[in-house]
Short mmCIF file of C-alpha atoms in Angstrom, two decimals:
data_model
loop_
_atom_site.label_atom_id
_atom_site.label_comp_id
_atom_site.label_asym_id
_atom_site.label_seq_id
_atom_site.Cartn_x
_atom_site.Cartn_y
_atom_site.Cartn_z
CA UNK H 715 151.24 101.40 -35.14
CA UNK H 716 150.22 104.61 -33.35
CA UNK H 717 147.47 104.44 -30.86
CA UNK H 718 146.42 107.96 -31.53
CA UNK H 719 142.78 107.28 -32.80
CA UNK H 720 141.74 110.92 -32.44
CA UNK H 721 143.84 112.07 -35.45
CA UNK H 722 141.75 113.25 -38.38
CA UNK H 723 143.29 112.21 -41.78
CA UNK H 724 141.85 113.87 -44.77
CA UNK H 725 141.35 111.56 -47.69
CA UNK H 726 140.52 112.35 -51.30
CA UNK H 727 138.85 109.97 -53.83
CA UNK H 728 140.67 110.71 -56.96
CA UNK H 729 138.98 109.50 -60.16
CA UNK H 730 140.83 109.21 -63.53
CA UNK H 731 137.80 109.95 -65.66
CA UNK H 732 134.20 111.02 -65.28
CA UNK H 733 132.65 108.14 -63.51
CA UNK H 734 129.33 107.09 -62.15
CA UNK H 735 129.03 104.45 -59.43
CA UNK H 736 126.29 103.39 -56.91
CA UNK H 737 126.14 105.27 -53.68
CA UNK H 738 128.71 103.88 -51.37
CA UNK H 739 129.61 106.47 -48.70
CA UNK H 740 128.67 109.97 -47.68
CA UNK H 741 130.93 112.52 -46.10
CA UNK H 742 131.20 110.94 -42.70
CA UNK H 743 134.59 110.13 -41.15
CA UNK H 744 135.56 106.40 -41.50
CA UNK H 745 138.07 103.97 -40.07
CA UNK H 746 141.09 102.61 -41.89
CA UNK H 747 139.26 99.27 -42.38
CA UNK H 748 136.26 101.10 -43.82
CA UNK H 749 138.45 102.92 -46.10
CA UNK H 750 139.97 99.65 -47.38
CA UNK H 751 136.62 98.15 -47.95
CA UNK H 752 135.52 101.29 -49.86
CA UNK H 753 138.64 101.07 -52.12
CA UNK H 754 137.81 97.55 -53.14
CA UNK H 755 134.19 98.23 -53.82
CA UNK H 756 135.07 101.39 -55.95
CA UNK H 757 137.71 99.32 -57.77
CA UNK H 758 135.20 96.65 -58.78
CA UNK H 759 132.24 98.96 -59.62
CA UNK H 760 133.88 102.04 -61.32
CA UNK H 761 134.54 102.10 -65.01
CA UNK H 762 137.63 104.20 -64.53
CA UNK H 763 140.35 103.65 -61.91
CA UNK H 764 139.74 105.48 -58.56
CA UNK H 765 142.60 106.06 -56.21
CA UNK H 766 142.74 107.55 -52.77
CA UNK H 767 145.09 110.16 -51.54
CA UNK H 768 145.77 110.58 -47.79
CA UNK H 769 147.47 113.62 -46.15
CA UNK H 770 149.70 112.77 -43.14
CA UNK H 771 152.11 114.97 -41.07
CA UNK H 772 155.65 115.05 -42.31
CA UNK H 773 157.71 112.72 -40.13
CA UNK H 774 160.65 114.34 -38.22
CA UNK H 775 163.28 112.15 -40.04
CA UNK H 776 162.79 110.95 -43.54
CA UNK H 777 165.25 109.19 -45.69
CA UNK H 778 164.80 111.01 -49.09
CA UNK H 779 167.71 109.37 -50.81
CA UNK H 780 165.56 106.62 -52.34
CA UNK H 781 163.00 109.03 -53.84
CA UNK H 782 163.00 111.35 -56.91
CA UNK H 783 162.94 114.95 -56.25
CA UNK H 784 160.79 117.32 -58.33
CA UNK H 785 160.66 121.18 -57.87
CA UNK H 786 157.55 123.17 -57.32
CA UNK H 787 157.15 123.92 -60.98
CA UNK H 788 157.00 120.24 -62.18
CA UNK H 789 153.51 118.93 -63.28
CA UNK H 790 153.08 116.58 -60.33
CA UNK H 791 153.94 119.23 -57.72
CA UNK H 792 151.69 121.77 -59.42
CA UNK H 793 148.84 119.34 -59.64
CA UNK H 794 149.23 118.41 -55.96
CA UNK H 795 149.40 122.13 -54.88
CA UNK H 796 146.25 122.87 -56.93
CA UNK H 797 144.31 120.06 -55.38
CA UNK H 798 145.24 121.22 -51.90
CA UNK H 799 144.43 124.89 -52.59
CA UNK H 800 140.96 124.02 -53.90
CA UNK H 801 140.17 121.54 -51.10
CA UNK H 802 141.12 123.85 -48.16
CA UNK H 803 138.17 126.07 -49.09
CA UNK H 804 135.58 123.50 -48.37
CA UNK H 805 137.20 121.00 -45.96
CA UNK H 806 138.34 121.94 -42.43
CA UNK H 807 140.25 118.67 -42.29
CA UNK H 808 142.17 119.50 -45.40
CA UNK H 809 142.83 123.10 -44.30
CA UNK H 810 144.28 121.80 -41.07
CA UNK H 811 146.47 119.46 -42.82
CA UNK H 812 147.86 121.91 -45.26
CA UNK H 813 148.34 124.70 -42.63
CA UNK H 814 151.94 123.55 -42.08
CA UNK H 815 152.68 123.84 -45.82
CA UNK H 816 154.37 120.45 -45.75
CA UNK H 817 153.11 116.85 -45.43
CA UNK H 818 153.42 113.27 -46.46
CA UNK H 819 150.80 112.19 -48.94
CA UNK H 820 150.07 108.69 -49.63
CA UNK H 821 148.45 107.62 -52.98
CA UNK H 822 146.82 104.21 -53.17
CA UNK H 823 145.79 102.96 -56.65
CA UNK H 824 143.53 99.91 -57.00
CA UNK H 825 144.74 96.41 -57.69
CA UNK H 826 143.22 96.29 -61.17
CA UNK H 827 145.48 99.17 -62.21
CA UNK H 828 148.40 97.28 -60.72
CA UNK H 829 147.34 94.25 -62.87
CA UNK H 830 147.49 96.43 -65.95
CA UNK H 831 151.11 97.39 -65.08
CA UNK H 832 151.98 93.63 -65.11
CA UNK H 833 153.16 91.29 -62.29
CA UNK H 834 156.71 92.60 -62.35
CA UNK H 835 156.38 96.27 -62.33
CA UNK H 836 155.99 96.66 -58.59
CA UNK H 837 157.19 93.96 -56.32
CA UNK H 838 158.01 93.92 -52.55
CA UNK H 839 161.43 95.21 -51.69
CA UNK H 840 162.95 93.73 -48.44
CA UNK H 841 164.03 96.30 -45.85
CA UNK H 842 167.61 96.16 -44.54
CA UNK H 843 167.82 94.52 -41.16
CA UNK H 844 164.53 92.57 -41.54
CA UNK H 845 163.66 89.16 -42.85
CA UNK H 846 160.75 89.97 -44.85
CA UNK H 847 159.81 93.56 -43.90
CA UNK H 848 158.83 96.14 -46.56
CA UNK H 849 160.28 99.60 -46.10
CA UNK H 850 157.72 102.44 -46.01
CA UNK H 851 158.41 106.16 -45.78
CA UNK H 852 155.24 106.49 -43.65
CA UNK H 853 156.99 106.24 -40.38
CA UNK H 854 158.24 108.77 -37.86
CA UNK H 855 161.73 109.04 -36.42
CA UNK H 856 160.89 106.42 -33.74
CA UNK H 857 159.79 103.86 -36.38
CA UNK H 858 155.93 104.20 -35.68
CA UNK H 859 153.47 104.39 -38.51
CA UNK H 860 151.93 107.85 -38.54
CA UNK H 861 148.49 109.14 -39.34
CA UNK H 862 146.58 105.98 -38.45
CA UNK H 863 143.45 107.79 -37.28
CA UNK H 864 140.06 108.48 -38.51
CA UNK H 865 139.76 109.24 -42.28
CA UNK H 866 137.58 112.09 -43.31
CA UNK H 867 136.55 112.37 -46.93
CA UNK H 868 137.42 115.69 -48.52
CA UNK H 869 134.34 117.21 -50.15
CA UNK H 870 133.87 118.67 -53.37
CA UNK H 871 136.96 120.56 -54.65
CA UNK H 872 136.21 123.68 -56.68
CA UNK H 873 135.43 122.39 -60.18
CA UNK H 874 137.72 123.79 -62.88
CA UNK H 875 139.18 122.53 -66.12
CA UNK H 876 138.39 119.46 -68.09
CA UNK H 877 138.32 115.82 -66.90
CA UNK H 878 141.35 114.57 -68.72
CA UNK H 879 144.41 116.01 -70.34
CA UNK H 880 147.79 117.00 -69.34
CA UNK H 881 146.74 120.40 -68.63
CA UNK H 882 143.61 119.58 -66.86
CA UNK H 883 142.92 120.79 -63.14
CA UNK H 884 140.78 119.19 -60.60
CA UNK H 885 137.10 118.64 -61.47
CA UNK H 886 134.34 116.80 -59.65
CA UNK H 887 132.44 113.54 -60.54
CA UNK H 888 129.59 112.21 -58.50
CA UNK H 889 129.65 108.61 -57.09
CA UNK H 890 126.27 108.21 -55.41
CA UNK H 891 126.49 110.35 -52.24
CA UNK H 892 130.32 110.85 -52.38
CA UNK H 893 132.22 113.33 -54.36
CA UNK H 894 135.13 112.14 -56.42
CA UNK H 895 137.81 114.66 -57.39
CA UNK H 896 138.80 114.09 -60.98
CA UNK H 897 142.64 114.14 -61.13
CA UNK H 898 143.95 111.89 -63.82
CA UNK H 899 147.15 113.95 -64.36
CA UNK H 900 148.05 113.74 -60.62
CA UNK H 901 147.48 110.13 -60.49
CA UNK H 902 149.34 109.53 -63.66
CA UNK H 903 152.38 111.53 -62.74
CA UNK H 904 152.53 109.98 -59.19
CA UNK H 905 152.47 106.59 -60.73
CA UNK H 906 155.12 107.37 -63.26
CA UNK H 907 157.55 108.86 -60.82
CA UNK H 908 156.94 106.16 -58.19
CA UNK H 909 157.37 103.32 -60.55
CA UNK H 910 160.50 104.92 -61.99
CA UNK H 911 161.77 105.34 -58.40
CA UNK H 912 161.01 101.80 -57.72
CA UNK H 913 162.94 100.55 -60.84
CA UNK H 914 165.86 102.78 -59.93
CA UNK H 915 165.98 101.31 -56.58
CA UNK H 916 166.08 97.85 -58.17
CA UNK H 917 168.92 99.00 -60.56
CA UNK H 918 170.89 100.30 -57.51
CA UNK H 919 170.55 96.93 -55.70
CA UNK H 920 171.68 95.10 -58.78
CA UNK H 921 174.77 97.53 -59.11
CA UNK H 922 175.61 96.90 -55.46
CA UNK H 923 175.56 93.15 -55.92
CA UNK H 924 177.33 92.95 -59.28
CA UNK H 925 180.13 95.29 -58.33
CA UNK H 926 181.37 92.91 -55.58
CA UNK H 927 181.08 89.91 -57.82
CA UNK H 928 183.11 91.31 -60.62
CA UNK H 929 185.77 92.41 -58.34
CA UNK H 930 186.12 88.69 -57.44
CA UNK H 931 185.73 87.19 -60.77
CA UNK H 932 187.97 89.29 -63.04
CA UNK H 933 185.95 88.35 -66.08
CA UNK H 934 186.59 90.91 -68.70
CA UNK H 935 183.56 89.98 -70.83
CA UNK H 936 181.16 90.37 -67.93
CA UNK H 937 182.83 93.65 -66.93
CA UNK H 938 182.36 94.94 -70.57
CA UNK H 939 178.57 93.99 -70.28
CA UNK H 940 178.27 95.73 -66.96
CA UNK H 941 180.09 98.81 -68.16
CA UNK H 942 177.81 99.20 -71.18
CA UNK H 943 174.71 98.87 -69.14
CA UNK H 944 175.88 101.19 -66.33
CA UNK H 945 176.76 103.70 -69.00
CA UNK H 946 173.01 103.95 -69.83
CA UNK H 947 172.19 105.54 -66.45
CA UNK H 948 173.10 109.07 -67.32
CA UNK H 949 170.96 109.26 -70.38
CA UNK H 950 167.91 107.70 -68.59
CA UNK H 951 168.35 110.00 -65.61
CA UNK H 952 168.41 113.05 -67.87
CA UNK H 953 165.38 111.95 -69.87
CA UNK H 954 163.45 111.28 -66.67
CA UNK H 955 164.16 114.70 -65.26
CA UNK H 956 163.23 116.26 -68.55
CA UNK H 957 160.14 114.32 -69.28
CA UNK H 958 158.66 114.67 -65.72
CA UNK H 959 158.98 118.31 -66.20
CA UNK H 960 157.04 118.02 -69.34
CA UNK H 961 159.80 118.66 -71.64
CA UNK H 962 160.47 117.00 -75.02
CA UNK H 963 162.98 114.15 -75.44
CA UNK H 964 165.64 114.75 -78.17
CA UNK H 965 168.38 112.62 -79.82
CA UNK H 966 171.00 114.75 -77.98
CA UNK H 967 170.17 112.93 -74.68
CA UNK H 968 171.53 109.67 -76.07
CA UNK H 969 168.43 107.66 -74.94
CA UNK H 970 168.28 105.67 -78.34
CA UNK H 971 171.85 104.35 -77.78
CA UNK H 972 171.12 103.53 -74.19
CA UNK H 973 167.95 101.60 -75.28
CA UNK H 974 170.00 99.62 -77.86
CA UNK H 975 172.55 98.64 -75.13
CA UNK H 976 169.67 97.53 -72.73
CA UNK H 977 167.94 95.51 -75.42
CA UNK H 978 171.32 93.87 -76.26
CA UNK H 979 171.64 92.85 -72.58
CA UNK H 980 168.06 91.64 -72.53
CA UNK H 981 168.85 89.50 -75.53
CA UNK H 982 171.78 87.90 -73.71
CA UNK H 983 169.65 87.27 -70.72
CA UNK H 984 166.93 85.49 -72.92
CA UNK H 985 169.64 83.29 -74.33
CA UNK H 986 171.06 82.46 -71.00
CA UNK H 987 167.63 81.59 -69.68
CA UNK H 988 166.85 79.27 -72.60
CA UNK H 989 170.13 77.54 -71.97
CA UNK H 990 169.39 77.17 -68.23
CA UNK H 991 165.97 75.70 -68.96
CA UNK H 992 167.41 73.21 -71.46
CA UNK H 993 170.09 72.09 -68.83
CA UNK H 994 167.50 71.68 -66.22
CA UNK H 995 165.18 69.55 -68.49
CA UNK H 996 168.14 67.20 -69.11
CA UNK H 997 168.70 66.47 -65.34
CA UNK H 998 166.89 63.31 -64.01
CA UNK H 999 163.81 63.91 -62.13
CA UNK H 1000 164.24 61.33 -59.38
CA UNK H 1001 167.87 61.23 -58.95
CA UNK H 1002 170.39 63.39 -57.06
CA UNK H 1003 172.68 65.52 -59.22
CA UNK H 1004 176.43 65.58 -58.84
CA UNK H 1005 177.84 69.18 -58.16
CA UNK H 1006 180.19 68.71 -61.18
CA UNK H 1007 177.42 67.95 -63.57
CA UNK H 1008 175.47 71.06 -62.38
CA UNK H 1009 178.29 73.41 -62.57
CA UNK H 1010 178.94 72.60 -66.36
CA UNK H 1011 175.71 74.27 -67.16
CA UNK H 1012 175.56 76.70 -64.19
CA UNK H 1013 179.22 77.77 -63.68
CA UNK H 1014 179.74 79.15 -60.14
CA UNK H 1015 176.30 78.24 -58.93
CA UNK H 1016 177.90 76.60 -55.97
CA UNK H 1017 180.00 79.59 -55.11
CA UNK H 1018 178.97 82.88 -53.46
CA UNK H 1019 180.60 84.97 -56.18
CA UNK H 1020 180.24 82.73 -59.18
CA UNK H 1021 179.69 83.53 -62.90
CA UNK H 1022 176.05 82.28 -62.67
CA UNK H 1023 175.36 84.90 -59.95
CA UNK H 1024 176.90 87.57 -62.09
CA UNK H 1025 174.67 86.65 -65.01
CA UNK H 1026 171.67 86.90 -62.66
CA UNK H 1027 172.62 90.31 -61.62
CA UNK H 1028 173.25 91.56 -65.14
CA UNK H 1029 169.71 90.37 -66.13
CA UNK H 1030 168.28 92.21 -63.04
CA UNK H 1031 170.15 95.42 -63.98
CA UNK H 1032 168.92 95.24 -67.61
CA UNK H 1033 165.32 94.68 -66.51
CA UNK H 1034 165.49 97.53 -64.06
CA UNK H 1035 166.80 99.97 -66.59
CA UNK H 1036 164.37 98.81 -69.22
CA UNK H 1037 161.51 99.40 -66.81
CA UNK H 1038 162.55 102.96 -66.30
CA UNK H 1039 162.59 103.35 -70.03
CA UNK H 1040 159.13 101.85 -70.41
CA UNK H 1041 157.70 104.44 -67.97
CA UNK H 1042 159.34 107.24 -69.88
CA UNK H 1043 157.87 105.99 -73.15
CA UNK H 1044 154.49 105.74 -71.51
CA UNK H 1045 154.62 109.27 -70.33
CA UNK H 1046 155.70 110.53 -73.58
CA UNK H 1047 152.86 108.73 -75.33
CA UNK H 1048 150.34 110.02 -72.80
CA UNK H 1049 151.53 113.66 -73.21
CA UNK H 1050 151.13 113.29 -76.93
CA UNK H 1051 147.49 112.29 -76.51
CA UNK H 1052 146.33 114.65 -73.64
CA UNK H 1053 142.66 113.86 -74.20
CA UNK H 1054 143.17 110.27 -73.33
CA UNK H 1055 145.89 110.64 -70.59
CA UNK H 1056 145.60 107.89 -68.19
CA UNK H 1057 144.23 105.16 -70.53
CA UNK H 1058 147.04 105.76 -73.02
CA UNK H 1059 149.59 105.65 -70.21
CA UNK H 1060 148.34 102.22 -68.91
CA UNK H 1061 148.02 100.73 -72.38
CA UNK H 1062 151.65 101.64 -73.19
CA UNK H 1063 152.88 100.13 -69.89
CA UNK H 1064 150.95 96.90 -70.38
CA UNK H 1065 151.96 96.37 -73.95
CA UNK H 1066 155.75 97.00 -73.61
CA UNK H 1067 156.59 95.23 -70.30
CA UNK H 1068 155.18 91.83 -71.15
CA UNK H 1069 158.48 90.58 -72.30
CA UNK H 1070 160.20 91.86 -69.03
CA UNK H 1071 157.56 90.04 -67.01
CA UNK H 1072 158.13 86.81 -68.87
CA UNK H 1073 161.89 87.01 -68.55
CA UNK H 1074 161.70 87.82 -64.88
CA UNK H 1075 159.29 85.06 -64.11
CA UNK H 1076 161.34 82.66 -66.23
CA UNK H 1077 164.46 83.40 -64.18
CA UNK H 1078 162.48 83.07 -60.92
CA UNK H 1079 161.23 79.62 -62.12
CA UNK H 1080 164.92 78.53 -62.81
CA UNK H 1081 165.95 79.55 -59.43
CA UNK H 1082 163.06 77.77 -57.82
CA UNK H 1083 163.85 74.56 -59.79
CA UNK H 1084 167.59 74.74 -58.91
CA UNK H 1085 166.78 75.24 -55.19
CA UNK H 1086 164.81 72.00 -55.10
CA UNK H 1087 167.60 69.81 -56.47
CA UNK H 1088 169.21 67.13 -54.41
CA UNK H 1089 172.95 66.98 -54.70
CA UNK H 1090 174.70 63.63 -54.94
CA UNK H 1091 177.94 62.63 -53.41
CA UNK H 1092 181.03 62.89 -55.77
CA UNK H 1093 181.62 59.70 -57.69
CA UNK H 1094 184.99 58.03 -56.99
CA UNK H 1095 186.75 54.85 -56.03
CA UNK H 1096 187.46 55.93 -52.50
CA UNK H 1097 184.78 54.78 -50.03
CA UNK H 1098 185.63 57.62 -47.63
CA UNK H 1099 185.71 61.30 -48.53
CA UNK H 1100 187.97 63.93 -46.87
CA UNK H 1101 186.61 66.58 -44.59
CA UNK H 1102 187.23 69.27 -47.18
CA UNK H 1103 185.11 67.34 -49.79
CA UNK H 1104 182.25 66.89 -47.31
CA UNK H 1105 182.48 70.62 -46.44
CA UNK H 1106 182.36 71.62 -49.94
CA UNK H 1107 179.35 69.52 -50.72
CA UNK H 1108 177.47 70.84 -47.67
CA UNK H 1109 178.26 74.46 -48.51
CA UNK H 1110 177.18 73.96 -52.15
CA UNK H 1111 173.96 72.33 -51.10
CA UNK H 1112 173.14 75.07 -48.67
CA UNK H 1113 173.81 77.86 -51.37
CA UNK H 1114 171.86 76.14 -54.11
CA UNK H 1115 168.91 75.60 -51.63
CA UNK H 1116 168.84 79.29 -50.86
CA UNK H 1117 168.57 80.42 -54.56
CA UNK H 1118 164.78 80.15 -54.10
CA UNK H 1119 164.68 82.41 -51.11
CA UNK H 1120 163.13 85.74 -51.77
CA UNK H 1121 161.88 84.72 -55.26
CA UNK H 1122 158.55 86.32 -56.05
CA UNK H 1123 156.33 83.81 -57.73
CA UNK H 1124 152.89 85.11 -56.76
CA UNK H 1125 151.62 87.16 -59.61
CA UNK H 1126 148.39 88.29 -58.08
CA UNK H 1127 147.80 92.00 -58.28
CA UNK H 1128 147.75 94.14 -55.16
CA UNK H 1129 147.08 97.81 -54.46
CA UNK H 1130 150.02 100.00 -55.12
CA UNK H 1131 151.04 102.82 -52.64
CA UNK H 1132 153.13 105.79 -53.51
CA UNK H 1133 154.29 108.27 -50.86
CA UNK H 1134 155.04 111.91 -51.64
CA UNK H 1135 156.78 114.19 -49.28
CA UNK H 1136 155.81 117.88 -49.93
CA UNK H 1137 157.96 120.78 -48.61
CA UNK H 1138 156.72 124.16 -47.78
CA UNK H 1139 157.94 125.59 -51.13
CA UNK H 1140 155.68 123.16 -53.02
CA UNK H 1141 158.66 120.88 -54.15
CA UNK H 1142 158.14 117.15 -53.72
CA UNK H 1143 159.95 113.89 -53.34
CA UNK H 1144 158.34 110.71 -54.58
CA UNK H 1145 159.29 107.49 -53.05
CA UNK H 1146 159.39 104.11 -54.76
CA UNK H 1147 156.02 102.55 -55.46
CA UNK H 1148 155.44 99.48 -53.30
CA UNK H 1149 152.56 97.02 -52.73
CA UNK H 1150 150.03 98.71 -50.30
#
């Protein structure tokens, strides 16, 4: 983390409605720790979600491949540009940050908003090359975190437009002695794009895993399932690009057929999960399990590229694709009800993703139960086993015990961070949402 404590980082308090909360802070600069405390208090006291937006210098090198690019005419880019334009008139810190025309903006939404998304919408994603690190775009070319300095609240932006609605511009709400910029469309669109990018990253991870598995298995039925799911990507990508530019979805995109294929795959995942649970319930609680008994219900569980692992990846792919569709549906619903933009968006997300959360947590529970099993020695008349048999048992035990590694079972909500790289021409790249 950088030791440059002299840097001034502008931070906006973004309300998603006209809120009134007790006096919490003035316009004085604050530390990162104080800002985190303020976020927690605002989340607990405010009737409407209140996010924070920080402006940092754009790192020299930034991997944009994981994000979703939007041009300067997109709603998100226009709302961000408008917020910056209004703020520079009254805030020297904002004016200095915006002078370069480019920057890296980090939006943090409170934990209770993340809870409304459901436990599975945003989860940690392990960075390559680290055991448990979470990749963040907010680093420079040397890998140091940028912009960790003194945070200066941006004062009142020029009030204009209504509080809500897809066409609303930034207004002002008063929270005691602090000014909150009302920017529901900006927060909504950033969440929509960030969550969509997160789901797409999970989709790509699942594809990377399943491609190698199917090359080894040569299972035509599984290949057909995968091909049908992967064929949905084009329709979802086009619908995402269209809707995030505030267009209207039509049947010509093929989204309806894509949703049908995804729902079919989710149905298969539900049936497999039910079968796995029944099989686990039949196993003795206090006795070791023979590997042969286990593989009857979980074929290939003891192999690196077995059928069981392919079933897991197919389920992960279907869940990731469905999460992108849910975000699209939520944005579409919100745009149809512009006077109730943010609340409508959150309600749509919360209602539709419950099934996915249950499926994902059910699969996680199966993996944890499998990883805790004790394997028995093979039954046979011979008192001594060959070296190959012993090696196979040890490899199987190791692979099965590792099934629980990386499984997320903690459903507590955390703050969600979304990073947005803004270029000089006003276009943006939104990176996958992640736990803050």
